[in-house]
XYZ file of C-alpha atoms in Angstrom:
279
model
C -14.852 -11.271 45.313
C -18.630 -11.361 44.988
C -20.039 -10.746 41.469
C -22.470 -7.992 40.591
C -24.727 -7.433 37.540
C -23.426 -5.012 34.889
C -26.091 -3.893 32.468
C -26.495 -1.548 29.436
C -29.854 -0.402 28.152
C -29.134 -0.044 24.321
C -30.962 2.966 23.033
C -30.132 6.083 21.121
C -29.959 9.659 22.272
C -33.225 10.573 20.624
C -35.291 7.694 22.143
C -35.078 8.690 25.803
C -38.140 9.560 27.822
C -36.605 13.047 28.485
C -37.321 14.084 24.954
C -40.349 12.038 24.196
C -42.553 15.162 24.092
C -40.331 17.057 21.686
C -38.961 14.368 19.322
C -41.920 12.455 17.627
C -41.511 8.816 17.135
C -42.049 9.083 13.410
C -38.936 11.253 13.138
C -36.492 8.688 14.721
C -35.387 7.271 11.225
C -34.398 10.859 10.023
C -32.133 11.533 13.059
C -28.354 10.665 13.133
C -27.747 7.512 14.887
C -24.866 7.214 17.341
C -25.939 4.000 19.182
C -23.584 1.751 17.215
C -20.409 3.620 17.851
C -21.177 4.311 21.475
C -22.097 0.760 22.082
C -18.988 -0.422 20.478
C -17.098 1.833 22.785
C -18.686 0.166 25.767
C -17.837 -3.187 24.378
C -14.186 -2.095 24.173
C -14.195 -0.877 27.763
C -15.693 -4.103 29.050
C -13.303 -6.218 26.944
C -10.261 -4.212 28.371
C -11.605 -4.870 31.887
C -12.280 -8.471 31.050
C -15.883 -8.362 32.187
C -19.165 -9.521 30.742
C -22.698 -7.963 31.146
C -26.177 -8.010 29.998
C -27.226 -5.719 27.204
C -30.970 -4.864 27.281
C -31.282 -4.043 23.504
C -34.259 -2.018 22.066
C -35.868 -4.002 19.199
C -36.044 -0.914 17.152
C -32.213 -0.646 17.363
C -31.731 -4.388 16.712
C -33.925 -4.382 13.623
C -31.759 -1.597 12.024
C -28.302 -2.832 13.365
C -28.385 -6.518 13.532
C -24.570 -6.759 13.370
C -24.370 -4.785 16.580
C -26.508 -7.444 18.398
C -24.237 -10.201 16.914
C -21.097 -8.389 18.114
C -22.411 -8.096 21.714
C -23.374 -11.665 21.851
C -20.152 -12.658 20.208
C -18.338 -10.922 23.104
C -19.923 -13.313 25.585
C -22.521 -10.848 26.885
C -26.193 -11.698 27.553
C -28.699 -10.316 25.035
C -31.919 -9.217 26.791
C -34.906 -7.204 25.749
C -35.697 -3.545 26.350
C -38.913 -3.872 24.458
C -39.298 -2.716 20.880
C -40.444 0.849 20.758
C -39.359 2.394 24.101
C -43.032 3.076 25.040
C -44.011 3.373 28.822
C -45.644 0.063 29.711
C -48.280 1.503 31.967
C -49.352 3.806 29.077
C -49.768 1.208 26.368
C -51.766 -1.457 28.171
C -51.586 -5.308 28.190
C -52.338 -6.012 24.448
C -49.913 -3.520 23.073
C -47.261 -4.531 25.709
C -47.605 -8.179 24.647
C -47.257 -7.127 20.964
C -44.139 -4.897 21.758
C -42.197 -7.548 23.807
C -43.135 -10.360 21.361
C -41.727 -8.347 18.431
C -38.611 -7.358 20.305
C -37.936 -10.907 21.288
C -38.237 -12.237 17.911
C -35.918 -9.705 16.327
C -33.261 -10.233 19.007
C -33.378 -13.908 18.980
C -33.051 -13.866 15.201
C -30.012 -11.517 15.332
C -28.249 -13.190 18.301
C -29.174 -16.740 17.632
C -29.669 -17.233 21.331
C -32.842 -17.344 23.608
C -33.777 -14.006 25.127
C -35.125 -14.491 28.721
C -34.438 -11.076 30.302
C -36.464 -7.925 30.025
C -36.117 -4.312 31.297
C -39.121 -1.935 30.773
C -38.371 1.529 29.381
C -38.024 4.070 32.204
C -38.789 1.362 34.751
C -42.429 1.766 33.809
C -43.915 -1.487 35.288
C -44.827 -2.175 38.788
C -47.276 -4.140 40.982
C -49.811 -1.284 41.355
C -49.888 0.217 37.771
C -49.242 -2.954 35.757
C -50.124 -5.953 37.764
C -50.584 -7.799 34.507
C -47.098 -7.153 33.159
C -45.178 -9.907 34.764
C -47.540 -12.685 33.846
C -47.473 -11.539 30.152
C -43.691 -11.615 30.256
C -43.830 -15.215 31.479
C -46.366 -16.163 28.827
C -44.155 -14.701 26.178
C -41.205 -16.778 27.217
C -39.200 -14.548 29.545
C -37.731 -15.731 32.817
C -36.969 -12.500 34.557
C -37.471 -8.763 34.569
C -35.218 -5.947 35.946
C -37.830 -3.168 35.687
C -38.670 -2.006 39.304
C -36.786 0.660 41.076
C -37.481 0.751 44.852
C -37.360 4.547 45.105
C -39.605 7.554 44.908
C -39.147 9.489 41.709
C -41.292 11.716 39.556
C -40.973 9.547 36.501
C -40.684 6.005 38.023
C -40.332 4.065 41.127
C -42.134 1.865 43.685
C -40.545 2.683 47.015
C -42.367 -0.069 48.912
C -41.011 -2.865 46.560
C -38.549 -5.397 47.899
C -34.920 -4.752 47.330
C -33.927 -8.304 46.458
C -35.290 -10.584 43.770
C -39.026 -11.394 44.230
C -42.053 -12.566 42.292
C -44.721 -9.753 41.984
C -47.264 -12.215 40.653
C -47.420 -15.998 41.283
C -47.952 -16.559 37.475
C -45.193 -14.004 36.498
C -41.585 -13.827 36.022
C -39.058 -13.069 38.864
C -38.298 -9.365 39.363
C -34.607 -8.491 39.992
C -35.109 -4.906 41.195
C -32.670 -2.039 40.784
C -30.114 -1.316 43.526
C -30.792 1.125 46.427
C -28.713 1.679 49.519
C -30.303 2.270 52.979
C -28.744 5.405 54.338
C -30.121 7.013 57.523
C -33.244 5.156 57.110
C -33.836 6.312 53.453
C -33.481 4.418 50.210
C -30.832 6.134 48.160
C -30.643 5.137 44.456
C -27.243 3.749 43.404
C -27.893 1.616 40.332
C -26.420 3.987 37.751
C -27.918 6.283 35.164
C -28.071 9.949 36.105
C -27.270 9.214 39.800
C -23.919 7.773 38.716
C -23.132 11.013 37.044
C -24.568 13.256 39.802
C -22.870 11.762 42.979
C -19.107 12.068 43.468
C -17.665 8.804 42.405
C -16.327 8.028 45.976
C -19.926 8.503 47.334
C -21.301 6.273 44.718
C -18.834 3.588 45.361
C -19.522 3.762 49.079
C -23.285 3.398 48.373
C -22.817 0.437 46.193
C -20.488 -1.244 48.684
C -23.004 -0.594 51.347
C -25.924 -2.099 49.236
C -23.694 -5.163 48.334
C -23.764 -6.194 52.090
C -27.196 -7.479 51.383
C -26.319 -9.420 48.129
C -25.420 -8.658 44.506
C -26.052 -5.125 43.137
C -27.361 -4.010 39.845
C -25.635 -1.301 37.771
C -26.898 0.194 34.469
C -25.724 2.766 31.958
C -26.736 3.744 28.463
C -24.430 4.093 25.275
C -25.396 7.842 24.964
C -24.039 8.469 28.490
C -20.432 8.246 27.191
C -21.187 10.610 24.303
C -20.742 14.275 25.325
C -20.747 15.162 21.607
C -24.332 14.070 20.934
C -26.818 16.627 19.570
C -28.487 19.163 21.922
C -32.279 19.237 22.078
C -32.914 22.835 22.689
C -36.734 22.314 22.728
C -36.722 19.965 25.588
C -37.783 21.359 29.021
C -34.921 22.580 31.169
C -35.391 19.898 33.723
C -34.998 17.250 31.003
C -31.948 18.738 29.566
C -30.248 19.116 32.892
C -30.921 15.370 33.732
C -29.838 14.095 30.202
C -26.714 16.134 29.679
C -25.504 16.118 33.278
C -21.763 15.403 33.381
C -21.551 13.228 30.279
C -17.903 14.006 30.121
C -17.335 12.167 33.408
C -19.084 8.880 32.574
C -16.355 6.967 30.607
C -13.635 7.752 33.235
C -15.978 6.694 36.103
C -16.981 3.415 34.349
C -13.217 2.620 34.097
C -12.978 3.018 37.791
C -16.188 1.096 38.512
C -15.086 -1.833 36.308
C -11.862 -2.039 38.482
C -13.516 -1.583 41.857
C -16.042 -4.438 41.628
C -16.415 -7.796 40.090
C -19.001 -7.746 37.251
C -20.924 -10.335 35.250
C -24.122 -11.028 33.320
C -27.601 -10.881 35.079
C -28.431 -14.405 34.115
C -25.300 -15.701 35.955
C -25.195 -13.384 38.953
C -28.962 -14.018 39.724
C -29.033 -17.525 38.443
C -30.547 -19.036 41.633
C -33.367 -16.495 41.701
C -34.064 -16.913 37.919
C -33.897 -20.669 38.110
C -37.064 -20.563 40.382
C -39.117 -19.231 37.548
């Protein structure tokens, strides 16, 4: 059975882009943290299924919970970077981006004791048009691959014209391993995980993944907060943001168990090793 890439974006419930306008960054340290317990639960699920994956860990989280990073690495999973402060790359510019990924890489490598070569931008916020400088900066800072471009049209992210298989956006930059879409009736349908995993009926999501897998490995992602229906509710957030964030949280864990059985999973650095080796 072909292996596919299983990934987790390790961030807490209050750090998501959906709440960025109502939860100020300076308040993060005052809010109840649930990321450790939720990530440990994902680690248990993966261990029960006998699978390994890639954890794109936020540097802010790693700095406060180094033992969590060590547990992830100790379980045989790949430690990769989600940046430090969960800021949109296209909003902070090249200099702040460099400082952000450098700080995150140093923290993660210190915690895990292993090189960090992978990166995923918060909210898929890099691309060839808005941030043509990002992939070269990643290469200069010691990364080998990015998994940050979603080839779909979306109000928050997306580059619908991007390739759907690994490619190099810039000759001096790292390889981009894009998020997975399925071609259905001539349209790109997102099927990498996140809110789409909770929105679509599971049989439909599985069918889309299998359709996409005909062209090669697929990429799946989730977040620790997606298996936490008891997390705090942010009433001040816009209705659209609340609908997206809280949609069907009670279903995620059960669906994950089915997904882990229905496909063969592994780390990004192993599933996409030939593409990454070309860096």
